[in-house]
mmCIF file of C-alpha atoms in Angstrom:
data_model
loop_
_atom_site.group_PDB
_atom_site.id
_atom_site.type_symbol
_atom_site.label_atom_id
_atom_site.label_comp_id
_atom_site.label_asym_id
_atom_site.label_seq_id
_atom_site.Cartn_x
_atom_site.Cartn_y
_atom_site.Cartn_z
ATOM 1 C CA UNK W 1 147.638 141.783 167.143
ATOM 2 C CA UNK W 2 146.239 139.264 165.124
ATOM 3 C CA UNK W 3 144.376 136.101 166.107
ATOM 4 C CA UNK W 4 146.495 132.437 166.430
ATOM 5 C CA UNK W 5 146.414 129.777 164.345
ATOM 6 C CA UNK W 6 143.273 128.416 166.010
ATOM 7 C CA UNK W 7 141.060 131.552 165.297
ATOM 8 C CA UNK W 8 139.143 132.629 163.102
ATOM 9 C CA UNK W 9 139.677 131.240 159.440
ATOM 10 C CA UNK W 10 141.860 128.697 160.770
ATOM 11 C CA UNK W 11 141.016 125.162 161.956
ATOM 12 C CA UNK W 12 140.743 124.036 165.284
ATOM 13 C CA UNK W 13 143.246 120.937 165.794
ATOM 14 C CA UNK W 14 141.672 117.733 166.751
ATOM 15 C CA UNK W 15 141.505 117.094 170.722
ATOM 16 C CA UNK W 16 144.293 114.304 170.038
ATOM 17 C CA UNK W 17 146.879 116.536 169.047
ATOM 18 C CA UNK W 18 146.299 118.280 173.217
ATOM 19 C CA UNK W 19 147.909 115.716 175.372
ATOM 20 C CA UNK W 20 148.252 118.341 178.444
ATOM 21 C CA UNK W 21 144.184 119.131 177.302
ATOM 22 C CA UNK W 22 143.710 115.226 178.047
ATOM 23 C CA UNK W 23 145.139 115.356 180.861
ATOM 24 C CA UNK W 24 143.346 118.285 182.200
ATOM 25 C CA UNK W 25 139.888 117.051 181.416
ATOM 26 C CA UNK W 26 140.476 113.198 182.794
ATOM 27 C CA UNK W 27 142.064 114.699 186.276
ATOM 28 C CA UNK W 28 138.622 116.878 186.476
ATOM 29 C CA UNK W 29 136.202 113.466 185.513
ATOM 30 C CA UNK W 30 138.127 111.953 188.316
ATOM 31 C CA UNK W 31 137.725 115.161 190.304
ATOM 32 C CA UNK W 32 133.882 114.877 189.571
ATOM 33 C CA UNK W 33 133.575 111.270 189.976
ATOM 34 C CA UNK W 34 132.838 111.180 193.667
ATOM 35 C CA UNK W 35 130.009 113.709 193.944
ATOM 36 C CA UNK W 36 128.457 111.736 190.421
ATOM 37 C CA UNK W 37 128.681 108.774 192.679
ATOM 38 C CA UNK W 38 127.758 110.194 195.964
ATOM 39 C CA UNK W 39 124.411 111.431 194.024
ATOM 40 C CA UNK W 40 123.132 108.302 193.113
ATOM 41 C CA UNK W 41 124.265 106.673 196.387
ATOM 42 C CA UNK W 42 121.418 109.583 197.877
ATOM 43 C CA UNK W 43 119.050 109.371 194.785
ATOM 44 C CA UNK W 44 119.072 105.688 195.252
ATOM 45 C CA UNK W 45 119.098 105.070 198.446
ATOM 46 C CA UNK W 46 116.329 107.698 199.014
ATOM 47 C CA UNK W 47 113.837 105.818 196.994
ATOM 48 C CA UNK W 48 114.388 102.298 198.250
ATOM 49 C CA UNK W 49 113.734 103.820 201.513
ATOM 50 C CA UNK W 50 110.418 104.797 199.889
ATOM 51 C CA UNK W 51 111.077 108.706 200.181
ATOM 52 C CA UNK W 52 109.793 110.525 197.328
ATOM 53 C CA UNK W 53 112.415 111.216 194.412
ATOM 54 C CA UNK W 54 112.390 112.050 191.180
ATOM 55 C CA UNK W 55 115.016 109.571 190.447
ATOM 56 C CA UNK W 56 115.437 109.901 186.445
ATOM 57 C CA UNK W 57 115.917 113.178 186.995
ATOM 58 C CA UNK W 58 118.871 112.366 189.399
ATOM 59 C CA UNK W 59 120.539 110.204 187.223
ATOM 60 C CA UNK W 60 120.470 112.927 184.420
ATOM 61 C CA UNK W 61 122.251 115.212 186.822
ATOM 62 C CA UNK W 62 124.759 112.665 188.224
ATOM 63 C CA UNK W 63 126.232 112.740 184.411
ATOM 64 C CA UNK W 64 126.189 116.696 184.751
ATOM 65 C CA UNK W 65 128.971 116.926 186.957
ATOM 66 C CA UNK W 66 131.309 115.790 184.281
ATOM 67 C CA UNK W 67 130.235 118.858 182.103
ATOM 68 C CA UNK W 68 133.293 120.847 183.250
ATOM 69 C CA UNK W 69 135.951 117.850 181.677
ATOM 70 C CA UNK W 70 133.662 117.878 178.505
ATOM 71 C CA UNK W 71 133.873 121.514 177.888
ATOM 72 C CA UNK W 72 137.961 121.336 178.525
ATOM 73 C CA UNK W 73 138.223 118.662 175.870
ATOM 74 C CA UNK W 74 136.154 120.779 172.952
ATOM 75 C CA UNK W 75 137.890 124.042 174.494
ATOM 76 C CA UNK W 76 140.893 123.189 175.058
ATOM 77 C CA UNK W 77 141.301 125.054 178.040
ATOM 78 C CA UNK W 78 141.773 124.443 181.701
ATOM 79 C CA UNK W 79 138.960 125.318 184.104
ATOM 80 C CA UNK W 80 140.047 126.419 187.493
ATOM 81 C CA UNK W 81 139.529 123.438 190.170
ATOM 82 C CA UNK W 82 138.294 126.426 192.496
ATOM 83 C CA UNK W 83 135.558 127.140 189.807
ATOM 84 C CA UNK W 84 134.920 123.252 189.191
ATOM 85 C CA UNK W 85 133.699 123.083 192.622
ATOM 86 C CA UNK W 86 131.563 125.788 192.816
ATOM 87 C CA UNK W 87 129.935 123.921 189.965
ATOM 88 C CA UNK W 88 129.890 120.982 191.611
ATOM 89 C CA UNK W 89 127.934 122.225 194.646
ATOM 90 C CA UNK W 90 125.667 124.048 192.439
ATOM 91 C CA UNK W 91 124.328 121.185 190.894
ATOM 92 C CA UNK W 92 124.029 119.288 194.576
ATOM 93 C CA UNK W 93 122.612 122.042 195.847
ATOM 94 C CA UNK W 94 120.589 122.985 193.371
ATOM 95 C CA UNK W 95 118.960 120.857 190.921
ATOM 96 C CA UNK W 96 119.878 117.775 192.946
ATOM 97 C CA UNK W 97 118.547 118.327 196.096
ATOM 98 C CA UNK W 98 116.424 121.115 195.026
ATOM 99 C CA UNK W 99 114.265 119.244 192.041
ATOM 100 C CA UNK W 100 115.291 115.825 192.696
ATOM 101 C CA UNK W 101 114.874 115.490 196.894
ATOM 102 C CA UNK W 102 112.347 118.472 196.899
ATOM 103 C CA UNK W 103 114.327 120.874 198.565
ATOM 104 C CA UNK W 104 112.618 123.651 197.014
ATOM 105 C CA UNK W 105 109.270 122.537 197.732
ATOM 106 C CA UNK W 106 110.496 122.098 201.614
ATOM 107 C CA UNK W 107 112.451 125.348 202.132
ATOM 108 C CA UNK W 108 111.127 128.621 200.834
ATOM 109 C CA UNK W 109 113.085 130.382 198.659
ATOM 110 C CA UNK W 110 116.037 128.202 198.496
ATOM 111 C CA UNK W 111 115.749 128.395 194.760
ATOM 112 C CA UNK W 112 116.584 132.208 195.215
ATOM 113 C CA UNK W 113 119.172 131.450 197.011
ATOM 114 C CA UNK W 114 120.572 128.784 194.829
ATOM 115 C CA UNK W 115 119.982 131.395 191.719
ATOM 116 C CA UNK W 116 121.895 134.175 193.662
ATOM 117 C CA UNK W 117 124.658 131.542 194.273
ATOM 118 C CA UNK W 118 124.794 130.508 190.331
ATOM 119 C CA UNK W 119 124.525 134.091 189.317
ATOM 120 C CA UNK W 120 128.087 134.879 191.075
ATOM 121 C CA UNK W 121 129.371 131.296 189.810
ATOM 122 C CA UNK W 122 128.820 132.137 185.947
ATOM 123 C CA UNK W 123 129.964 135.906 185.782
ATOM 124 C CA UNK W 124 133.259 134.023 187.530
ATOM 125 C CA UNK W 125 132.963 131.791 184.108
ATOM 126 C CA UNK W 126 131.886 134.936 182.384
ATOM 127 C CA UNK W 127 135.957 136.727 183.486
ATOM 128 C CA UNK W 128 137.243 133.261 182.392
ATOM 129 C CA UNK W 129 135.960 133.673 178.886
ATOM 130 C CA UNK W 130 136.998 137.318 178.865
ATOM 131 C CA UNK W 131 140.219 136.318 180.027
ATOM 132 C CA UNK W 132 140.760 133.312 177.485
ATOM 133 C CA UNK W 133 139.618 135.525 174.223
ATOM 134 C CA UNK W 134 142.298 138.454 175.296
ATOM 135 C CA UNK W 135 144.929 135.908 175.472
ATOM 136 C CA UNK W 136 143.952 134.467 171.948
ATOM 137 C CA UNK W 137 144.014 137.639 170.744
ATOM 138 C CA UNK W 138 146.488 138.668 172.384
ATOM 139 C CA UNK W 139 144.943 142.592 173.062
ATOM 140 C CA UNK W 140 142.934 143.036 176.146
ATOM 141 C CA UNK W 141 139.573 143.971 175.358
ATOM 142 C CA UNK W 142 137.720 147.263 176.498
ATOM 143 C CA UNK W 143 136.705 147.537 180.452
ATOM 144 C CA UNK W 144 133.279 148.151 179.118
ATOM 145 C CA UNK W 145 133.087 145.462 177.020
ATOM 146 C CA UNK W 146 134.483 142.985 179.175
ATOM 147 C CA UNK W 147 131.975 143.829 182.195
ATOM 148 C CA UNK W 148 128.974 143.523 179.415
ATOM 149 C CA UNK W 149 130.062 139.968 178.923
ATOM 150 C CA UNK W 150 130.706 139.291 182.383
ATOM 151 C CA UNK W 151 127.210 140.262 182.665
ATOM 152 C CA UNK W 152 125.404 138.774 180.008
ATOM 153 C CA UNK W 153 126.921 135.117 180.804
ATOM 154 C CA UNK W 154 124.771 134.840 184.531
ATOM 155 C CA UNK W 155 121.727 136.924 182.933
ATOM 156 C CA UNK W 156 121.181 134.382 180.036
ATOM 157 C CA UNK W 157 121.885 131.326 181.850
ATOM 158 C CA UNK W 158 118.973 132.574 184.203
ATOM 159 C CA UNK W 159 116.919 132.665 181.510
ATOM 160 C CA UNK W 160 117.983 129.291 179.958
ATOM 161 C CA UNK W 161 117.815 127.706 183.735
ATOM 162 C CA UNK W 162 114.098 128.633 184.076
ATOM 163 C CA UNK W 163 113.401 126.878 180.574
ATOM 164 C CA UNK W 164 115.009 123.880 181.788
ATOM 165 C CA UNK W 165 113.041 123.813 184.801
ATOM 166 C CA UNK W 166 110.211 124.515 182.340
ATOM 167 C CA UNK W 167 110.474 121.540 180.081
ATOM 168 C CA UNK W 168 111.669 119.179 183.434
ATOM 169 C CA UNK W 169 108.192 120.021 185.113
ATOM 170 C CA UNK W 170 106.172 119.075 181.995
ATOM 171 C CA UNK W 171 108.216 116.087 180.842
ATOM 172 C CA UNK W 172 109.674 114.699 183.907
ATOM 173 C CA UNK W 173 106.266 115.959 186.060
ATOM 174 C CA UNK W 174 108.827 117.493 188.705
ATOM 175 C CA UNK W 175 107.426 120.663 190.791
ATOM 176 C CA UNK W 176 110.490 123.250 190.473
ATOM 177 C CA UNK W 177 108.480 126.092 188.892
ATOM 178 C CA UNK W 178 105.542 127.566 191.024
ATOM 179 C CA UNK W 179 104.612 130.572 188.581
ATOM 180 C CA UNK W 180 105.474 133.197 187.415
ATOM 181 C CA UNK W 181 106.282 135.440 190.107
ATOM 182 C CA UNK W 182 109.064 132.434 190.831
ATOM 183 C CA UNK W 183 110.446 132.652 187.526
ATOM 184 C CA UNK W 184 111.425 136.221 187.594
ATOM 185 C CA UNK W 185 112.747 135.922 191.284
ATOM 186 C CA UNK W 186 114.887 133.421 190.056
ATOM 187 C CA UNK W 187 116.040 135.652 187.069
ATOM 188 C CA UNK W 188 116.784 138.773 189.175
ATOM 189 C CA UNK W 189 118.419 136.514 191.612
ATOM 190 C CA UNK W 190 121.174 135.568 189.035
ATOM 191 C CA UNK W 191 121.370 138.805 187.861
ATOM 192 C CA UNK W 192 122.141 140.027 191.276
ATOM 193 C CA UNK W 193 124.690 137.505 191.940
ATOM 194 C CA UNK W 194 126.422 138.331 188.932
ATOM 195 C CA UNK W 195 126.671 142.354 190.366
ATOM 196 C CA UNK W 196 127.972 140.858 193.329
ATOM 197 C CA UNK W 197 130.303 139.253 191.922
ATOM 198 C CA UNK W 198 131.644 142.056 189.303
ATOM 199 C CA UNK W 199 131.471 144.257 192.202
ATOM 200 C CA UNK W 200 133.988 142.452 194.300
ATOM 201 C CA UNK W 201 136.278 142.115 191.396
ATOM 202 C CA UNK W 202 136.075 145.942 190.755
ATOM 203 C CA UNK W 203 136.779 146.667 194.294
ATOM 204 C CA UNK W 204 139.216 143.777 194.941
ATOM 205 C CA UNK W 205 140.738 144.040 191.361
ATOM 206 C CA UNK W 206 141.128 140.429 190.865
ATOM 207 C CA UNK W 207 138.892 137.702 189.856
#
């Protein structure tokens, strides 16, 4: 089968021309809204307190939740709710508290743990992707293949995470790199998540 009219060759319609895509992405803002406000609420709140917080930092990630109603608009496709929260609690759980309230600093190893979590999030994304290309093209794709991408999705946002934890301890002077021993952890942790998570969908068969 051949691709559709927005594949390859062929140009992507504008965003306006997707009223049930608008409608999609402005129910998940309004799904994100409360944890964007909830997170400054704590980030803010925190600090006049006088407890240490990296509070720039928190502000950047307050806008991340809305990342998920971004990527539906230039997509145009709908992102499970189920997967929008697992998001969601990533980024409170992880970079929020983690980086911004020193979680990872307090609790040993919760950045594994937050890694492991993230790794079984993505190669969830990773079947959604899969999933949305054999629909556009309207042929499934090879087992094989579709596992490799499954895979590849939580391995190289690992790597990607630890160079944005990088470039936020240099430039924003926050601690949530402690070598390289960490790094790695980190890595593997994703990756293992991500076997997890192909693992239960092998043995479950469903997503």
């Amino acid at each position: 089968a051949c691709m559709g009219d927005a594949g390859i060759g062929h140009p992507l319609p504008s965003v306006g021309e997707h009223p049930a895509t608008q409608r999609s992405a402005r129910a998940s803002a309004l799904f994100a809204l409360p944890f964007a406000i909830a997170s400054l609420l704590v980030v803010f709140g925190l600090a006049g307190l006088g407890w240490e917080v990296e509070t720039l930092l928190g502000v950047v990630l307050a806008g991340t939740v809305f990342v998920p109603a971004l990527v539906e608009l230039i997509l145009r496709t709908p992102i499970p709710r189920a997967l929008q929260l697992h998001y969601l609690i990533f980024i409170v759980a992880g970079p929020l508290a983690g980086s911004v309230l020193h979680v990872y600093s307090a609790i040993p190893r919760w950045d594994a743990y937050v890694h492991f979590d993230s790794g079984v999030m993505l190669a969830w994304l990773g079947m959604l992707a899969v999933r949305r290309a054999e629909e556009r093209a309207e042929v499934p794709l090879p087992v094989w293949f579709g596992l490799s991408i499954v895979m590849a999705v939580p391995m190289a946002f690992a790597g990607a995470w630890e160079i944005c934890e990088f470039v936020s301890d240099v430039v924003l002077g926050t601690t949530s790199q402690s070598g390289l021993e960490d790094t790695m952890l980190d890595i593997v942790a994703g990756t293992a998540g991500g076997l997890l998570a192909i693992a239960l969908v092998m043995v479950s068969r469903r997503p």
